[in-house]
Structure formats: structure tokens, C-alpha cells
C-alpha positions as a Python dict, from the first residue, in 0.01 Angstrom:
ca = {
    (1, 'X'): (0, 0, 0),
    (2, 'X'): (-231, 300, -67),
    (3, 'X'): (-354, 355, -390),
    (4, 'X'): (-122, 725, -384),
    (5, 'X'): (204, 528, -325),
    (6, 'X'): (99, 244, -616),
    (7, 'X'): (105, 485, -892),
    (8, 'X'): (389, 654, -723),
    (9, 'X'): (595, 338, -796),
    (10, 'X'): (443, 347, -1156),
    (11, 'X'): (561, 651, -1213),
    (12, 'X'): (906, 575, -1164),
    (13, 'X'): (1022, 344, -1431),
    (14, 'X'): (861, 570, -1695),
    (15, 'X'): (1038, 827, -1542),
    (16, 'X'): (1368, 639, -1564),
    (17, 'X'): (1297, 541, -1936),
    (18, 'X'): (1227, 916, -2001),
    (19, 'X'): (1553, 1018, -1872),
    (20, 'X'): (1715, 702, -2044),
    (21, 'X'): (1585, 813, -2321),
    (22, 'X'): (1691, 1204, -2334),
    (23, 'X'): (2031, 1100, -2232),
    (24, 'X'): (2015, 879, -2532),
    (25, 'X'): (1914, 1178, -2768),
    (26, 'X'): (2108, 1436, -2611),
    (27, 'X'): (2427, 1166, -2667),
    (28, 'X'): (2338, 1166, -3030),
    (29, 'X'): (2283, 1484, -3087),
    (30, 'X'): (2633, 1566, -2968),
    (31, 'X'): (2707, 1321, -3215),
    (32, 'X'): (2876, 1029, -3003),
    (33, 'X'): (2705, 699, -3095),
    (34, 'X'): (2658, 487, -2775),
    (35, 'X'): (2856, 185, -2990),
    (36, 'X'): (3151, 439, -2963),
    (37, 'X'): (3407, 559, -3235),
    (38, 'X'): (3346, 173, -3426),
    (39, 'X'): (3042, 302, -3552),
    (40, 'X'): (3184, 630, -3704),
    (41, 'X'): (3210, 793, -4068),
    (42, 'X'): (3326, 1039, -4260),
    (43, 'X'): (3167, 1172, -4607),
    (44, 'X'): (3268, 1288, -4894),
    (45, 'X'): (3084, 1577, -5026),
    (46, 'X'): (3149, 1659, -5398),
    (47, 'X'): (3054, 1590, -5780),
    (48, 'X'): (3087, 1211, -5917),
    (49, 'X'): (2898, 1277, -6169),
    (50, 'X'): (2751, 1579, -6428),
    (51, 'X'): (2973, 1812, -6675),
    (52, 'X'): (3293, 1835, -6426),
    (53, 'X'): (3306, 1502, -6181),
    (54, 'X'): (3649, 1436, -6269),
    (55, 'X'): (3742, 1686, -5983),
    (56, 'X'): (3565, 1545, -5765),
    (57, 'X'): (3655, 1172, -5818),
    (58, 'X'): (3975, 1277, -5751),
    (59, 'X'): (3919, 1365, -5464),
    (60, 'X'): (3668, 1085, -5379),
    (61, 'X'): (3985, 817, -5447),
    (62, 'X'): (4211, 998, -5213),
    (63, 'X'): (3954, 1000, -4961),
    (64, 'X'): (3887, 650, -4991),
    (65, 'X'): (4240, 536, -5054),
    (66, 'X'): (4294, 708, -4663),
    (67, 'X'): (3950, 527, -4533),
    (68, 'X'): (4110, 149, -4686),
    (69, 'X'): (4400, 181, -4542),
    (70, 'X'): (4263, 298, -4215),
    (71, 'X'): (4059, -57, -4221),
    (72, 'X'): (4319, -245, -4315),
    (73, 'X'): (4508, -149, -3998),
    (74, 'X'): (4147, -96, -3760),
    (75, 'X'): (4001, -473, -3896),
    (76, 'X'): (3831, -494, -3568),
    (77, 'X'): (3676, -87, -3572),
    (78, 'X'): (3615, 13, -3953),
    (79, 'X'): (3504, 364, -4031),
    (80, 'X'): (3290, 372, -4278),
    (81, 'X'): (3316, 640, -4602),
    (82, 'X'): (2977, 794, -4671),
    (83, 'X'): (2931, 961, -5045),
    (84, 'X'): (2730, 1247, -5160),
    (85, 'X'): (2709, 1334, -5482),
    (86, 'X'): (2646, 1703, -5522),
    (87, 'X'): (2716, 1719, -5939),
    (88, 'X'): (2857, 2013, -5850),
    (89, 'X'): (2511, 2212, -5775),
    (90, 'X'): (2486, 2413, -5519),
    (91, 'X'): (2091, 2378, -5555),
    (92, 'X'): (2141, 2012, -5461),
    (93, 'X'): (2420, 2137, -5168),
    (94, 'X'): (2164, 2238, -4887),
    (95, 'X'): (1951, 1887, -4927),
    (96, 'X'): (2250, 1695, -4900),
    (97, 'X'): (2446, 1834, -4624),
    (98, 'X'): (2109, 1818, -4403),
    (99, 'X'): (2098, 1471, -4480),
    (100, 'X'): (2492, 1441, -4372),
    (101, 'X'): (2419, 1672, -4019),
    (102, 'X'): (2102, 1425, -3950),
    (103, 'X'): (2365, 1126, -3937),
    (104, 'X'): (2507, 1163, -3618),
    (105, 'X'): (2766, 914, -3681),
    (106, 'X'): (2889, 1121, -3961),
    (107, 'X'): (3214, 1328, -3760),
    (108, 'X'): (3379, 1457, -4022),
    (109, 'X'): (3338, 1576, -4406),
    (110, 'X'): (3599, 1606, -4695),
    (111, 'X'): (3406, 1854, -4893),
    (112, 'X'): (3215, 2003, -5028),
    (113, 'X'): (3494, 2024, -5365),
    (114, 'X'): (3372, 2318, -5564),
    (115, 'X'): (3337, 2680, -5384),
    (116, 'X'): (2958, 2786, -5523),
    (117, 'X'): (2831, 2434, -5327),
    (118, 'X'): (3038, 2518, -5017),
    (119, 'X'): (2856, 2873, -4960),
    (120, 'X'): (2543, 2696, -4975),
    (121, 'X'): (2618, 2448, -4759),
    (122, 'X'): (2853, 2544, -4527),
    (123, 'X'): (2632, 2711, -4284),
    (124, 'X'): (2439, 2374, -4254),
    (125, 'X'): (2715, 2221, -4139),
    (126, 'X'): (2809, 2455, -3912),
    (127, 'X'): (2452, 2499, -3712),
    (128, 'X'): (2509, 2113, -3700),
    (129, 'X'): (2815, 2133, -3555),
    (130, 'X'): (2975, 1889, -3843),
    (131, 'X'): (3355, 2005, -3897),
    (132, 'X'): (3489, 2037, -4246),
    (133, 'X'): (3769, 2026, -4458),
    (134, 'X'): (3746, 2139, -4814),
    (135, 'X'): (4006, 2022, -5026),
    (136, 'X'): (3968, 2191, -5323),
    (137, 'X'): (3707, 2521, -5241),
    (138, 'X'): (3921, 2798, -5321),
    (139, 'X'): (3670, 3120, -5274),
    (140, 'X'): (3875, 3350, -4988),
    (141, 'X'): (3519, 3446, -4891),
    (142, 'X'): (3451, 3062, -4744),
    (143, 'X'): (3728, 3164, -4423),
    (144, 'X'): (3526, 3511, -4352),
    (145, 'X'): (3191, 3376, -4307),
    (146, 'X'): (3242, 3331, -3904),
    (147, 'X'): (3177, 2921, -3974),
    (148, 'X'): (3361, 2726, -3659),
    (149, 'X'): (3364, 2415, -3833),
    (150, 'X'): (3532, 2514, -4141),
    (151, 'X'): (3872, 2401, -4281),
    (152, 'X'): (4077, 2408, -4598),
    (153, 'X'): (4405, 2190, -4718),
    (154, 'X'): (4482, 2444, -4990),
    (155, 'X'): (4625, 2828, -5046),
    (156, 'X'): (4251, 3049, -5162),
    (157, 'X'): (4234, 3229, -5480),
    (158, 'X'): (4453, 3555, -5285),
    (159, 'X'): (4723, 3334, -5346),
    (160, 'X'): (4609, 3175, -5718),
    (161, 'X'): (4520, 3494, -5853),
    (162, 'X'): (4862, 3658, -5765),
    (163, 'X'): (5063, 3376, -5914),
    (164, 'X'): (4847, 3354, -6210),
    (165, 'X'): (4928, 3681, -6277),
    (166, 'X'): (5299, 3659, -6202),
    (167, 'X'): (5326, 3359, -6478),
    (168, 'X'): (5093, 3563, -6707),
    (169, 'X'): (5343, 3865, -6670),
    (170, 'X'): (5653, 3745, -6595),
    (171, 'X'): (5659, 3377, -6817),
    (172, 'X'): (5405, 3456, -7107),
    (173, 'X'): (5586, 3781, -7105),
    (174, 'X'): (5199, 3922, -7182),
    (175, 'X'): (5156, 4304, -7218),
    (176, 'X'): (4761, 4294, -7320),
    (177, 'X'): (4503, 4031, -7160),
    (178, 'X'): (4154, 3939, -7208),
    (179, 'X'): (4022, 3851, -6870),
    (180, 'X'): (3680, 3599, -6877),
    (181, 'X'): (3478, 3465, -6649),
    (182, 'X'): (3190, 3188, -6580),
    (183, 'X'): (3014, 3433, -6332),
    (184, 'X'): (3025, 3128, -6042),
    (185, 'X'): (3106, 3193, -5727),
    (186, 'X'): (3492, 3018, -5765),
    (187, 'X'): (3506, 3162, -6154),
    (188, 'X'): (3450, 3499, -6100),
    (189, 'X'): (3598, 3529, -5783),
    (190, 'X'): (3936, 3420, -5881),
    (191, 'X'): (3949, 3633, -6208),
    (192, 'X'): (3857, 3970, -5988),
    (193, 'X'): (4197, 3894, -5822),
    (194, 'X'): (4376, 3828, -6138),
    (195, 'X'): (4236, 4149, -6270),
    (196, 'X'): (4330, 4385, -5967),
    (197, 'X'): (4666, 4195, -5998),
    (198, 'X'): (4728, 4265, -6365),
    (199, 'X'): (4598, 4598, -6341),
    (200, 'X'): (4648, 4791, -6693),
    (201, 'X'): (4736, 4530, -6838),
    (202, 'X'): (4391, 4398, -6854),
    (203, 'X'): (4288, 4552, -7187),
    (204, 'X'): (3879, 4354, -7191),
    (205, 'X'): (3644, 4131, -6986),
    (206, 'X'): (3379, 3926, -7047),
    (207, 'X'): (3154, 3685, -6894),
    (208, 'X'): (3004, 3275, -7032),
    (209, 'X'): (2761, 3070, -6882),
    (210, 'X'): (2805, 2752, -6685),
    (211, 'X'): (2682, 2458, -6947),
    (212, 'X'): (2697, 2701, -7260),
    (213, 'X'): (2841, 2597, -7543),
    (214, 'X'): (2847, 2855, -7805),
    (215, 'X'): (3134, 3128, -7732),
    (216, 'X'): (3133, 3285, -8079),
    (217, 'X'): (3052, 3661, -7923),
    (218, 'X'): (3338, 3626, -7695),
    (219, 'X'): (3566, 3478, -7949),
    (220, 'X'): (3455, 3823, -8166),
    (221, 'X'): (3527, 4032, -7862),
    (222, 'X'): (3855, 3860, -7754),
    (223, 'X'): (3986, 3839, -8139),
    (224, 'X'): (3924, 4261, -8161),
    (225, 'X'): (4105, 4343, -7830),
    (226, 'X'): (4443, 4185, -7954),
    (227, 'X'): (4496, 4045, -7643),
    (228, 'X'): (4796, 3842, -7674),
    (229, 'X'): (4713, 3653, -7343),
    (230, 'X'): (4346, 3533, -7233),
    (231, 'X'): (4304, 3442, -6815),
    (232, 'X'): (3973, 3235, -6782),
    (233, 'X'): (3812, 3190, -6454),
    (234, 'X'): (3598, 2862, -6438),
    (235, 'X'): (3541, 2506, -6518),
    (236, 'X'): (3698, 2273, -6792),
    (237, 'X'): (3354, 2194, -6907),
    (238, 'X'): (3311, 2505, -7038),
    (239, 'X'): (3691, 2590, -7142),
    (240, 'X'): (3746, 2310, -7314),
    (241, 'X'): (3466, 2411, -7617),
    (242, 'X'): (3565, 2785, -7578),
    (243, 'X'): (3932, 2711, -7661),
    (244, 'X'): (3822, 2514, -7947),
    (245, 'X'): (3648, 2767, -8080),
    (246, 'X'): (3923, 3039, -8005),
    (247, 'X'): (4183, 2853, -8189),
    (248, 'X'): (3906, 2788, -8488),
    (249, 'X'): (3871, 3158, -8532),
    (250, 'X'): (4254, 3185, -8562),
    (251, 'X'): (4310, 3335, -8217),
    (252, 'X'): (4678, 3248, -8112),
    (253, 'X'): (4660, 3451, -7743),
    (254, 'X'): (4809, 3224, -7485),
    (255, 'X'): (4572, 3099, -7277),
    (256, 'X'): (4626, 3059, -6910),
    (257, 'X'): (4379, 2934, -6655),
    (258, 'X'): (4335, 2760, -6322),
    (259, 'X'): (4217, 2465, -6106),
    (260, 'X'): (3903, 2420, -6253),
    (261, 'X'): (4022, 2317, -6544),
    (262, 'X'): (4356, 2116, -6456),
    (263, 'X'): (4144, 1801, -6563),
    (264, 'X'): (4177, 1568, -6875),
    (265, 'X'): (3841, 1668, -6936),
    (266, 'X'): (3931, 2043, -7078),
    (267, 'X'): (4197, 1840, -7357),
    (268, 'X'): (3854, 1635, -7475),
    (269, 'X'): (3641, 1919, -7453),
    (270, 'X'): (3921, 2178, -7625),
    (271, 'X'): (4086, 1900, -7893),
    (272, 'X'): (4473, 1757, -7878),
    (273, 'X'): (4579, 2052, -8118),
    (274, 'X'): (4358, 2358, -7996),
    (275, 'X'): (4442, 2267, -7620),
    (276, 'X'): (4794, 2204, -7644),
    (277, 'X'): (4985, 2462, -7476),
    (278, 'X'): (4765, 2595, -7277),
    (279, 'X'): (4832, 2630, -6867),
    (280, 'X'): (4677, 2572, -6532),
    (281, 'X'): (4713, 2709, -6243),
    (282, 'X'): (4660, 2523, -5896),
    (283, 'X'): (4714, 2530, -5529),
    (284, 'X'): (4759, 2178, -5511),
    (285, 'X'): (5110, 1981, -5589),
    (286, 'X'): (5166, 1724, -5810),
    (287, 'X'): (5080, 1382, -5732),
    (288, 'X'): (5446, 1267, -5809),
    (289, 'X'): (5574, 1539, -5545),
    (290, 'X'): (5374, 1367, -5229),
    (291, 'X'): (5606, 1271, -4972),
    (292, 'X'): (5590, 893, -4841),
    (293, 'X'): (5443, 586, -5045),
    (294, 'X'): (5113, 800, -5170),
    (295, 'X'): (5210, 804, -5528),
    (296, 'X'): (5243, 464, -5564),
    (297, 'X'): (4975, 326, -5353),
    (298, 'X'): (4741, 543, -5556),
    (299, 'X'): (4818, 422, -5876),
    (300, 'X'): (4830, 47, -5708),
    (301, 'X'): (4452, 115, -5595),
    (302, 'X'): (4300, 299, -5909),
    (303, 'X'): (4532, 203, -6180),
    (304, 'X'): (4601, 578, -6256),
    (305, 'X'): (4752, 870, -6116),
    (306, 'X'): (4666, 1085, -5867),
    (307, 'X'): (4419, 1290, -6025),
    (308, 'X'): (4376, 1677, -5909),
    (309, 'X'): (4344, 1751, -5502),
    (310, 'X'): (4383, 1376, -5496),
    (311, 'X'): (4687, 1430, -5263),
    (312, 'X'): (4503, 1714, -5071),
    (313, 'X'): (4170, 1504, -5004),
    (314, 'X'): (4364, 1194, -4848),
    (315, 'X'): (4531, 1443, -4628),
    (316, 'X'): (4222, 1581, -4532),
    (317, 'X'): (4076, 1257, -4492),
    (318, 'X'): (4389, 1163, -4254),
    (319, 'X'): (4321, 1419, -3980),
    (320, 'X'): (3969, 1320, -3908),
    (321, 'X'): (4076, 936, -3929),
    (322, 'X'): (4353, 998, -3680),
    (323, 'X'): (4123, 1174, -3465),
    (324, 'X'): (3894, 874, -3453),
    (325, 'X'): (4227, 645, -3406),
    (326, 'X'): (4252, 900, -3092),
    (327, 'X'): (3880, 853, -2950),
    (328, 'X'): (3752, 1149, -3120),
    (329, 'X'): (3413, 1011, -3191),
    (330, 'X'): (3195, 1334, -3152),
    (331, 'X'): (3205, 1604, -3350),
    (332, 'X'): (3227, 1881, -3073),
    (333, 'X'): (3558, 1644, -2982),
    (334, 'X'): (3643, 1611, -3337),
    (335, 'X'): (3636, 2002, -3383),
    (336, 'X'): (3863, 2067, -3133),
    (337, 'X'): (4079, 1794, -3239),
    (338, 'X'): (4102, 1902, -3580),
    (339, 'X'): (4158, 2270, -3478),
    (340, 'X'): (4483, 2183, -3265),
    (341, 'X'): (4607, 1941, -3547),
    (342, 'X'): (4993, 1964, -3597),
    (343, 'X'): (5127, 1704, -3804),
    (344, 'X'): (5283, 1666, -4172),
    (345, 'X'): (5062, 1498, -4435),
    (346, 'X'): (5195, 1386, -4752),
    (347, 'X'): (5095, 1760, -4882),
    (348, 'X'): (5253, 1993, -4659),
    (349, 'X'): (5306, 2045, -4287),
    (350, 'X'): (4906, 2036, -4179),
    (351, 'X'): (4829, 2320, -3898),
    (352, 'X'): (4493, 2584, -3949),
    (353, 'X'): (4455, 2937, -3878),
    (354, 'X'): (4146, 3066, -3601),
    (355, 'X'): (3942, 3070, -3910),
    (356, 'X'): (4050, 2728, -4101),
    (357, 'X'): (4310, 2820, -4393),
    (358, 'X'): (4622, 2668, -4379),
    (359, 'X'): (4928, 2814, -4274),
    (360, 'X'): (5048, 3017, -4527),
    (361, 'X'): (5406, 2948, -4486),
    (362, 'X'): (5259, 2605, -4654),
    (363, 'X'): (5084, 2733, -4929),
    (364, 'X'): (5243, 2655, -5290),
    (365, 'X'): (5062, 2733, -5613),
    (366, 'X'): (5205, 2522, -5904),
    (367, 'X'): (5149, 2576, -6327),
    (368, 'X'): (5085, 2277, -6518),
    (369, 'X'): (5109, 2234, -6892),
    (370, 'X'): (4928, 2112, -7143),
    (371, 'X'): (5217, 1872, -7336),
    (372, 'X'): (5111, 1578, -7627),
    (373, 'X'): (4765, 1585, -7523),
    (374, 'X'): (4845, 1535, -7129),
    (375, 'X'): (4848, 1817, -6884),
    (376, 'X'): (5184, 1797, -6708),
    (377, 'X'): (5349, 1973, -6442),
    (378, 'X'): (5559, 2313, -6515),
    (379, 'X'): (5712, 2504, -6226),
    (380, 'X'): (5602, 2640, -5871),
    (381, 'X'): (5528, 2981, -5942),
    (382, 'X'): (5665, 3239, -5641),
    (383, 'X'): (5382, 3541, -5664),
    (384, 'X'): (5508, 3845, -5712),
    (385, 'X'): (5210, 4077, -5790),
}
């Protein structure tokens, strides 16, 4: 044996390895692990803690009341629930959702919860290929961004807004209304469709801060506009104090608001007496109006009940866990698995559009009230602005 053919014969093993080893990384990176769909997980992406991480507990417990029961049937193949905990920030979103696209045994994420975290990190997930499905992002904006991989359980703020202003109208029987706003990406959004839906009858606007606390200028402005109905676009954190104060200054205007603030938290923030009355508008049903055994289960698990998008996260959880039940254990499979999904959930009848809202013959919007210091379901509202 010459000394050409010798290192000829070297050569290939490291040759093999080298090709061993790219099929290896091209494998990951299309996000199948070679120990197959037993080695998979799904994240939730959200708030557990900072000033509103009630909405996104909620939604953590449905997702991980769907991921439990999924083991308890799959002893022998457990998926395994990863957690990130945005606190709501869309400065933290980018970090975290890079760290989620670098897992490539991560094939599906319930998030991210609020809609200001979801436009920054969206498009991360999307260059890695990582489908989606909010369960609580409500910014119409999030479906026009050209994102393959997003998703959304829920009816957007085009169908919030409308119905917020039907019950302001047609219900509260309001001629004049104060409009405000937290100027976030899911605050104002929502109020600039209750304001083109009110029209005239929009008589002042004004704008708060996320974590402020003192609203005495807009309590001044709101009190001289004798509004007798105020729409507020934001967080509980932040209407909880500003109702307080409203109903300190004498200001008897009903006050109407949305998701954000369907959360115990805005009755602590706002006061038994100050909050009491007040309503909520939401896209998601009530917990007591899921079909099948969710209800119960729920308050079996967490001693509770379902808190807000609870429902809505453990469906969205569902589809990606039946699509690893089905062998679904990359996420270019998993995309096109969750894009074809037809199948009822304990929400609604669960089938998305070419860009990822739900159909909208299964969008509901609901008002809830707040009743002896407990926010409590009202009516469905049928928009008619």
C-alpha cells in the first residue's frame, strides 16, 4: 500500500464523521431531535411575575393543566412544558424567544400573552421557524405582519372594540364618553377602534403611563368633559388606582374596559366600593361555559377557577400536543400540522385563516361585571357598530 492510497483510507472516516455530523445539525436545525417526538416541548411565553402576571398565570395553568394530562396518558413519551417569563416586557421579549428558537426541541409556543411582547418577538420566532399560538395577544396588526408561524385562539381588538362600543351605546345607554389610553401597543390600539366606533360620541381623550400611579390630571380632564361613560384601553395595574381615584374625586361615569383588566387584580388595585360596577370586555368565554370536563379539572388541579384565557391557552396547548401524539416532532411538520388543524377544543370549533386568526364564525366577545367585589360574567355582546 502506497503512501497516496494510506491517507486516502484516512481520509475517509473523517469524511464519514463530517457528513455524520452535518446530517446531525442539519436534523436539528429542522428541529427533529434524533430521540424523536419523546424528547419534545412546548413553552409558554408570558408574564408570571411583575405589575400584571395574573394574566399570564392563567394562562400558564391551562397550558400546563393540557401538558399533565398529556403525561398522564403518554407515561412512556412525556413532553415537557418549558416557561419563560417575559413580566410582560417586550424589552425582555427578543432575549427570550432567541433562547426558545435555539432549543430545537422546543416545537411549539403558547405565547407570547400580551400584544406589545408579541411584536417584538414574533419575528424571532418566525426566522426560526417556531410556530405560535397566542392566546390572549389581541393587536389586529400581529395577523398583517406576513409571520408564517403565527396563530391566535381569540377574536382581535376589530371585534373587541366594536362590541365595546355596542355595550357602551346600546347597555350603558352612554351619549358622551371619555376615551383613555395606556399608549401600549394592545392599549392604544384597542381604544382607536372604540373611538372610530363611537364616533361623536367620543366627547375627550387622554393618554397614562404604564406603572404610573398618579391620574389626578386625567381625573381633572375627565370630571370637566361630563362624560357620563369612560372606555379605558390597558392593563388592570394601572386601572385599578385610576378608578380609585375617579370615584375619590366624585366622578360617577360608568366605566367600561377590556381584557386587560378582567383580573382580580384591578378590584385590589381600584377598592371593593370604587370598582364595583365597573365592566370588562373580552374575547375569551367564561371558564364555566367550556365544553367537556375543563371546568372542573381546573379547579381540581389549582384549587380555583379558570382564571382569564385559561380556557383559550389549554386549547392552544392541545393542538401542538396532538400534533406530537401524531409524530409531529419538527417544527416545519408541526407548522403544517397546526395550519390544517380542524377540530373542536373546549373553546370553540379550532380552524385558522392563511394568516392565523381564527375563524370568525367562532369569535365571541363576552362583558363581565364587577359584582360584591368579584368580576362575574354578564352577557355575550353581538357588535353592532
Amino acid at each position: 500500500m502506497n503512501v497516496r492510497v494510506r491517507r486516502a483510507w484516512l481520509v475517509v472516516p473523517v469524511a464519514l464523521s463530517a457528513v455524520v455530523a452535518m446530517s446531525a445539525c442539519a436534523e436539528q436545525n429542522n428541529g427533529a431531535s434524533a430521540a424523536g417526538k419523546c424528547d419534545s416541548k412546548i413553552a409558554f411565553f408570558g408574564a408570571r411575575t411583575g405589575p400584571n402576571a395574573n394574566l399570564g398565570i392563567n394562562i400558564y395553568n391551562g397550558v400546563k393543566l393540557a401538558v399533565d394530562q398529556y403525561n398522564a396518558k403518554h407515561k412512556d413519551c412525556k413532553v415537557t412544558l418549558e416557561s419563560k417569563d417575559s413580566q410582560g416586557d417586550e424589552k425582555q421579549a427578543p432575549g427570550l424567544a432567541q433562547q426558545l428558537v435555539q432549543d430545537q426541541k422546543v416545537v411549539g409556543v403558547v405565547g407570547p400573552a400580551f400584544s406589545g411582547e408579541s411584536e417584538a418577538a414574533d419575528g424571532i420566532f418566525d426566522q426560526g421557524g417556531l410556530p405560535l399560538i397566542s392566546a390572549s395577544a389581541t393587536n389586529p396588526s400581529l395577523s398583517q405582519k406576513g409571520w408564517k408561524v403565527f396563530h391566535r385562539m381569540l377574536g382581535n381588538d376589530n371585534a373587541q372594540g366594536p362590541a365595546a362600543a355596542t355595550y357602551i351605546k346600546d347597555t350603558v345607554k352612554a351619549k358622551k364618553v371619555f376615551v383613555i389610553d395606556d399608549t401600549t401597543a394592545y392599549g392604544k390600539g384597542l381604544a382607536d377602534v372604540v373611538k372610530k366606533s363611537l364616533g361623536s360620541q367620543v366627547v375627550s381623550t387622554d393618554t397614562v403611563q404604564p406603572k404610573q400611579t398618579d391620574f389626578q390630571a386625567t381625573v381633572a380632564k375627565v370630571k370637566s368633559s361630563k362624560a357620563d361613560a369612560i372606555f379605558y384601553g390597558g392593563y388592570y395595574a394601572e386601572a385599578g388606582p385610576l378608578v380609585k381615584q375617579l370615584r375619590g374625586a366624585n366622578v360617577k361615569a360608568a366605566f367600561v374596559s377590556d381584557d386587560g383588566v378582567k383580573d382580580e387584580g384591578f378590584i385590589k388595585g381600584a377598592g371593593n366600593a370604587a370598582a364595583e360596577g365597573s365592566v370588562v370586555t373580552c374575547p375569551c368565554i367564561p371558564g364555566d361555559e367550556a365544553k367537556g370536563t375543563f371546568f372542573a379539572d381546573y379547579k381540581k388541579a389549582f384549587g380555583k377557577e379558570p382564571g382569564t384565557y385559561g380556557p383559550e391557552a389549554f386549547d392552544s396547548a392541545n393542538v401542538f400536543l396532538d400534533g406530537i401524539a401524531a409524530g409531529k416532532t419538527s417544527r416545519k411538520d408541526m407548522l403544517a400540522f397546526v395550519n390544517a388543524y380542524d377540530k373542536d377544543g373546549v373553546t370553540k370549533h379550532i380552524k385558522f385563516d392563511s394568516t392565523g386568526e381564527i375563524a370568525k364564525s367562532e369569535i365571541v366577545i363576552w362583558s363581565y361585571k364587577v359584582s360584591g367585589g368579584e368580576i362575574v360574567k354578564d352577557q355575550e355582546i353581538k357588535a353592532t357598530s
